[in-house]
Amino acid sequence: MSVLYERVTKVWLALMVLTVVSTWGLSNGLFGPTVAVTGIFLIAAVKARFVMLDFMELRYAPVPVRAAFEGWIVVVVAMILGFWFLTPPAG
Amino acid sequence: VAALSTLSEKRGRLHGVDGIWALIGADAVIFAFLFGSFMQERLHNPGAFEVSRHTLNINLGGIDTLILLTSSWTVALAIQALKRDLAERMPRYLLVGMLTGLLFMACKAIEYVQKLAHGITPATNSFYMWYFTLTGIHLFHVALGTALLAYVWIRSRRGRYRSTNRAVPECVASFWHLVDLVWIVLFPLLYLMKAA
């Protein structure tokens, strides 16, 4: 078993890259708040889904369990973005 | 037929024991309510939340994320090794998982000390109350998960686990991935969410 060929290793690399993109790319001043916040939370949803399906191995879980966890991240991100769009500007 | 039955067996299987998933699910729901409460509070005072957010150390928060992702990956590798009857590889992966857990705690300690040194406490304003509460609850999970990883690491060194006896390491690994999962949402919520 070579660690490099493991799916979890490829997933880990993708997670690291996505983290760098959202932390040091999208959050800097180059992007407007709407693009930055939407992008950052959509990336968070993708990362969370990778962790659930590949690290927690929910990919092979009974469908209701997998749906509940995937539903959790959809609801959480939709709720956060929903509140964000409802919040008046800070200025 | 054998392949199909293996696939259906694989398809319907949860890591560890079913009870751990009830615990993980309940914990995830509690965190979802906390995230919602944070956003509701922010709705009424976005200016103070934005000013306070700027005092957080984004670089350290980003590094924390990279640390936890790496930790989760090594713990996932430990489970993969165990499943393939390569249990002798488990301790080294678990050790890295445990040490990265300790590193995360050290980073959080540095962050808290920096805040307290600047006179920032949970009583400063509602943003910091949420910052200390949410990161504190998460840190408790990190400490618990690291302790559980240490327990599994010690037992794996003694050769206690086999591919046919892996419920305990799988439960601990699943809990550890939840800790990662929560941080994936918590970090952008507190550190990266710009005001409109």
Short mmCIF file of C-alpha atoms in Angstrom, two decimals:
data_model
loop_
_atom_site.label_atom_id
_atom_site.label_comp_id
_atom_site.label_asym_id
_atom_site.label_seq_id
_atom_site.Cartn_x
_atom_site.Cartn_y
_atom_site.Cartn_z
CA MET A 1 0.00 0.00 0.00
CA SER A 2 1.57 3.23 -1.11
CA VAL A 3 0.24 6.25 0.74
CA LEU A 4 0.57 8.37 -2.40
CA TYR A 5 -1.95 6.25 -4.32
CA GLU A 6 -4.54 6.23 -1.56
CA ARG A 7 -7.76 8.11 -2.36
CA VAL A 8 -7.62 9.75 1.08
CA THR A 9 -4.23 11.24 0.14
CA LYS A 10 -5.65 12.80 -3.05
CA VAL A 11 -8.60 14.10 -1.04
CA TRP A 12 -6.22 15.55 1.59
CA LEU A 13 -4.25 17.37 -1.12
CA ALA A 14 -7.47 18.79 -2.58
CA LEU A 15 -8.55 19.93 0.90
CA MET A 16 -5.21 21.66 1.48
CA VAL A 17 -5.40 23.49 -1.87
CA LEU A 18 -9.02 24.55 -1.26
CA THR A 19 -8.03 25.87 2.18
CA VAL A 20 -5.21 27.96 0.70
CA VAL A 21 -7.58 29.32 -1.98
CA SER A 22 -10.24 30.41 0.53
CA THR A 23 -7.90 31.61 3.31
CA TRP A 24 -5.25 33.47 1.36
CA GLY A 25 -6.98 33.92 -2.03
CA LEU A 26 -10.69 34.72 -1.72
CA SER A 27 -10.41 36.51 1.62
CA ASN A 28 -7.92 39.15 0.44
CA GLY A 29 -9.03 42.49 -0.96
CA LEU A 30 -9.17 41.41 -4.60
CA PHE A 31 -12.76 40.24 -4.42
CA GLY A 32 -15.93 42.00 -3.33
CA PRO A 33 -17.61 40.75 -0.16
CA THR A 34 -20.44 38.94 -1.98
CA VAL A 35 -18.09 36.94 -4.23
CA ALA A 36 -15.63 36.30 -1.39
CA VAL A 37 -18.18 35.14 1.21
CA THR A 38 -20.21 33.05 -1.24
CA GLY A 39 -17.04 31.44 -2.64
CA ILE A 40 -15.54 30.80 0.80
CA PHE A 41 -18.69 29.06 2.08
CA LEU A 42 -19.24 27.04 -1.08
CA ILE A 43 -15.62 25.85 -0.76
CA ALA A 44 -16.31 25.03 2.92
CA ALA A 45 -19.31 22.92 1.80
CA VAL A 46 -17.18 21.05 -0.75
CA LYS A 47 -14.47 20.44 1.88
CA ALA A 48 -17.01 19.23 4.44
CA ARG A 49 -18.49 16.83 1.86
CA PHE A 50 -15.04 15.39 1.10
CA VAL A 51 -14.42 14.84 4.82
CA MET A 52 -17.79 13.13 5.23
CA LEU A 53 -17.64 10.90 2.17
CA ASP A 54 -13.94 9.99 2.15
CA PHE A 55 -12.55 10.39 5.67
CA MET A 56 -15.70 9.31 7.53
CA GLU A 57 -16.40 6.89 4.65
CA LEU A 58 -20.05 7.86 4.47
CA ARG A 59 -19.85 7.16 0.73
CA TYR A 60 -20.58 3.54 1.69
CA ALA A 61 -23.03 4.29 4.50
CA PRO A 62 -26.75 3.47 4.35
CA VAL A 63 -28.45 6.07 2.15
CA PRO A 64 -30.50 7.74 4.95
CA VAL A 65 -27.35 8.32 7.05
CA ARG A 66 -25.39 9.70 4.11
CA ALA A 67 -28.34 11.93 3.12
CA ALA A 68 -28.64 13.25 6.69
CA PHE A 69 -24.97 14.27 6.82
CA GLU A 70 -24.94 15.75 3.31
CA GLY A 71 -28.18 17.54 4.21
CA TRP A 72 -26.49 18.96 7.31
CA ILE A 73 -23.83 20.80 5.34
CA VAL A 74 -26.36 22.06 2.77
CA VAL A 75 -28.61 23.42 5.55
CA VAL A 76 -25.71 24.93 7.51
CA VAL A 77 -24.18 26.74 4.52
CA ALA A 78 -27.58 27.87 3.19
CA MET A 79 -28.46 29.22 6.66
CA ILE A 80 -25.17 31.08 7.03
CA LEU A 81 -25.38 32.60 3.53
CA GLY A 82 -29.09 33.38 4.03
CA PHE A 83 -28.33 35.33 7.22
CA TRP A 84 -25.36 37.02 5.54
CA PHE A 85 -27.50 38.34 2.67
CA LEU A 86 -30.16 39.53 5.17
CA THR A 87 -27.61 41.40 7.30
CA PRO A 88 -27.34 45.12 6.51
CA PRO A 89 -23.90 46.49 5.43
CA ALA A 90 -21.49 47.14 8.30
CA GLY A 91 -20.72 50.74 7.35
CA VAL B 1 -22.58 -12.69 -7.20
CA ALA B 2 -19.78 -12.56 -4.66
CA ALA B 3 -18.74 -9.15 -5.95
CA LEU B 4 -22.34 -7.92 -5.79
CA SER B 5 -22.82 -9.14 -2.24
CA THR B 6 -19.53 -7.51 -1.22
CA LEU B 7 -20.70 -4.27 -2.82
CA SER B 8 -24.05 -4.32 -1.03
CA GLU B 9 -22.28 -5.13 2.25
CA LYS B 10 -19.88 -2.25 1.61
CA ARG B 11 -22.73 0.04 0.63
CA GLY B 12 -24.68 -0.42 3.84
CA ARG B 13 -21.87 -0.20 6.32
CA LEU B 14 -21.14 2.50 8.88
CA HIS B 15 -17.76 2.93 10.58
CA GLY B 16 -17.56 1.74 14.17
CA VAL B 17 -20.82 1.18 16.03
CA ASP B 18 -24.17 2.80 15.22
CA GLY B 19 -24.26 4.65 18.56
CA ILE B 20 -21.26 6.79 17.67
CA TRP B 21 -23.17 8.12 14.66
CA ALA B 22 -26.07 9.17 16.86
CA LEU B 23 -23.56 11.05 19.04
CA ILE B 24 -21.80 12.61 16.03
CA GLY B 25 -25.15 13.57 14.46
CA ALA B 26 -26.42 15.15 17.70
CA ASP B 27 -23.16 17.08 18.10
CA ALA B 28 -23.36 18.30 14.49
CA VAL B 29 -26.94 19.53 15.05
CA ILE B 30 -25.89 21.40 18.22
CA PHE B 31 -23.09 23.11 16.28
CA ALA B 32 -25.56 24.03 13.50
CA PHE B 33 -27.76 25.78 16.11
CA LEU B 34 -24.72 27.59 17.51
CA PHE B 35 -23.72 28.77 14.01
CA GLY B 36 -27.29 30.01 13.46
CA SER B 37 -27.30 31.85 16.80
CA PHE B 38 -24.00 33.52 15.91
CA MET B 39 -25.40 34.70 12.57
CA GLN B 40 -28.58 35.96 14.25
CA GLU B 41 -26.52 38.02 16.71
CA ARG B 42 -24.37 39.32 13.84
CA LEU B 43 -27.54 40.43 12.02
CA HIS B 44 -28.16 43.06 14.72
CA ASN B 45 -24.61 44.38 14.98
CA PRO B 46 -22.60 43.76 11.79
CA GLY B 47 -20.29 46.77 12.37
CA ALA B 48 -18.94 45.57 15.73
CA PHE B 49 -18.59 42.01 14.39
CA GLU B 50 -16.60 43.25 11.39
CA VAL B 51 -14.26 45.45 13.45
CA SER B 52 -13.66 42.61 15.93
CA ARG B 53 -13.15 40.02 13.18
CA HIS B 54 -10.25 42.10 11.85
CA THR B 55 -8.37 41.55 15.12
CA LEU B 56 -8.32 37.76 14.59
CA ASN B 57 -5.19 36.16 13.19
CA ILE B 58 -6.29 34.79 9.80
CA ASN B 59 -2.86 33.24 9.12
CA LEU B 60 -2.94 31.29 12.37
CA GLY B 61 -6.55 30.24 11.72
CA GLY B 62 -5.60 29.04 8.22
CA ILE B 63 -2.63 27.11 9.60
CA ASP B 64 -4.97 25.56 12.21
CA THR B 65 -7.15 24.34 9.34
CA LEU B 66 -4.19 22.81 7.49
CA ILE B 67 -3.09 21.11 10.74
CA LEU B 68 -6.51 19.57 11.39
CA LEU B 69 -6.91 18.39 7.78
CA THR B 70 -3.51 16.71 7.97
CA SER B 71 -4.47 15.12 11.26
CA SER B 72 -7.70 13.75 9.80
CA TRP B 73 -5.83 12.40 6.79
CA THR B 74 -3.30 10.46 8.89
CA VAL B 75 -6.09 9.02 11.04
CA ALA B 76 -7.92 7.96 7.84
CA LEU B 77 -4.67 6.30 6.70
CA ALA B 78 -4.49 4.41 10.01
CA ILE B 79 -7.99 3.00 9.42
CA GLN B 80 -7.13 2.08 5.81
CA ALA B 81 -4.02 0.23 7.05
CA LEU B 82 -6.05 -1.61 9.69
CA LYS B 83 -8.68 -2.70 7.16
CA ARG B 84 -5.94 -4.18 4.97
CA ASP B 85 -4.43 -6.15 7.83
CA LEU B 86 -1.43 -3.82 7.97
CA ALA B 87 -2.04 -3.04 11.64
CA GLU B 88 1.67 -2.61 12.29
CA ARG B 89 1.47 0.68 10.32
CA MET B 90 -1.31 2.06 12.50
CA PRO B 91 0.75 3.44 15.41
CA ARG B 92 2.85 5.76 13.22
CA TYR B 93 -0.21 7.28 11.55
CA LEU B 94 -2.03 7.65 14.86
CA LEU B 95 1.04 9.25 16.43
CA VAL B 96 1.07 11.94 13.72
CA GLY B 97 -2.69 12.41 14.21
CA MET B 98 -2.18 12.84 17.95
CA LEU B 99 0.79 15.21 17.63
CA THR B 100 -1.05 17.40 15.12
CA GLY B 101 -3.96 17.51 17.59
CA LEU B 102 -1.54 18.78 20.24
CA LEU B 103 -0.14 21.29 17.74
CA PHE B 104 -3.64 22.64 17.09
CA MET B 105 -4.12 23.09 20.84
CA ALA B 106 -0.77 24.91 21.10
CA CYS B 107 -1.77 27.27 18.25
CA LYS B 108 -5.10 28.00 19.95
CA ALA B 109 -3.28 28.68 23.25
CA ILE B 110 -1.03 31.20 21.46
CA GLU B 111 -4.10 32.85 19.94
CA TYR B 112 -5.92 33.07 23.29
CA VAL B 113 -2.83 34.49 25.03
CA GLN B 114 -2.48 37.13 22.28
CA LYS B 115 -6.10 38.15 22.73
CA LEU B 116 -5.92 38.26 26.52
CA ALA B 117 -2.63 40.23 26.35
CA HIS B 118 -4.50 42.88 24.34
CA GLY B 119 -7.16 43.00 27.01
CA ILE B 120 -9.70 41.11 24.87
CA THR B 121 -11.94 38.76 26.86
CA PRO B 122 -15.37 37.17 26.29
CA ALA B 123 -16.84 40.19 28.09
CA THR B 124 -15.39 42.68 25.56
CA ASN B 125 -18.36 42.42 23.17
CA SER B 126 -20.76 39.84 21.73
CA PHE B 127 -18.41 38.89 18.87
CA TYR B 128 -15.67 37.91 21.31
CA MET B 129 -18.18 36.14 23.54
CA TRP B 130 -19.05 33.99 20.50
CA TYR B 131 -15.41 33.68 19.44
CA PHE B 132 -14.32 32.31 22.82
CA THR B 133 -17.43 30.16 23.24
CA LEU B 134 -17.36 28.54 19.79
CA THR B 135 -13.59 28.03 19.64
CA GLY B 136 -13.64 26.90 23.30
CA ILE B 137 -16.29 24.23 22.68
CA HIS B 138 -14.39 23.13 19.59
CA LEU B 139 -11.10 23.07 21.53
CA PHE B 140 -12.73 20.81 24.12
CA HIS B 141 -13.58 18.42 21.26
CA VAL B 142 -9.96 18.60 20.02
CA ALA B 143 -8.66 17.79 23.52
CA LEU B 144 -11.09 14.88 23.90
CA GLY B 145 -10.29 13.58 20.41
CA THR B 146 -6.53 13.82 21.02
CA ALA B 147 -6.91 11.88 24.29
CA LEU B 148 -8.95 9.19 22.47
CA LEU B 149 -6.31 9.02 19.72
CA ALA B 150 -3.64 8.56 22.42
CA TYR B 151 -5.65 5.67 23.90
CA VAL B 152 -6.02 3.97 20.49
CA TRP B 153 -2.34 4.67 19.70
CA ILE B 154 -1.18 2.95 22.91
CA ARG B 155 -3.42 -0.06 22.25
CA SER B 156 -2.36 -0.26 18.61
CA ARG B 157 1.29 -0.39 19.72
CA ARG B 158 0.37 -3.45 21.77
CA GLY B 159 -1.19 -5.07 18.69
CA ARG B 160 -4.74 -4.99 20.08
CA TYR B 161 -6.47 -4.23 16.77
CA ARG B 162 -7.06 -6.36 13.68
CA SER B 163 -9.16 -5.90 10.55
CA THR B 164 -11.81 -8.02 12.29
CA ASN B 165 -11.57 -5.98 15.49
CA ARG B 166 -11.66 -2.32 14.52
CA ALA B 167 -14.87 -0.86 15.99
CA VAL B 168 -13.05 1.24 18.63
CA PRO B 169 -10.46 2.82 16.27
CA GLU B 170 -13.23 3.50 13.72
CA CYS B 171 -15.40 5.22 16.35
CA VAL B 172 -12.48 7.38 17.49
CA ALA B 173 -11.53 8.19 13.88
CA SER B 174 -15.12 9.19 13.02
CA PHE B 175 -15.26 11.49 16.06
CA TRP B 176 -11.92 13.01 15.02
CA HIS B 177 -13.24 13.70 11.52
CA LEU B 178 -16.25 15.47 13.08
CA VAL B 179 -13.81 17.78 14.89
CA ASP B 180 -12.28 18.57 11.48
CA LEU B 181 -15.71 19.01 9.89
CA VAL B 182 -16.85 21.54 12.50
CA TRP B 183 -13.65 23.57 12.13
CA ILE B 184 -14.11 23.67 8.33
CA VAL B 185 -17.29 25.74 8.93
CA LEU B 186 -16.22 27.52 12.13
CA PHE B 187 -13.02 28.99 10.69
CA PRO B 188 -14.63 30.94 7.81
CA LEU B 189 -17.57 31.88 10.06
CA LEU B 190 -15.37 33.66 12.59
CA TYR B 191 -12.26 34.65 10.64
CA LEU B 192 -13.14 35.07 6.96
CA MET B 193 -16.71 36.35 6.79
CA LYS B 194 -16.47 39.92 5.53
CA ALA B 195 -19.31 42.33 6.08
CA ALA B 196 -21.41 43.29 3.05
#
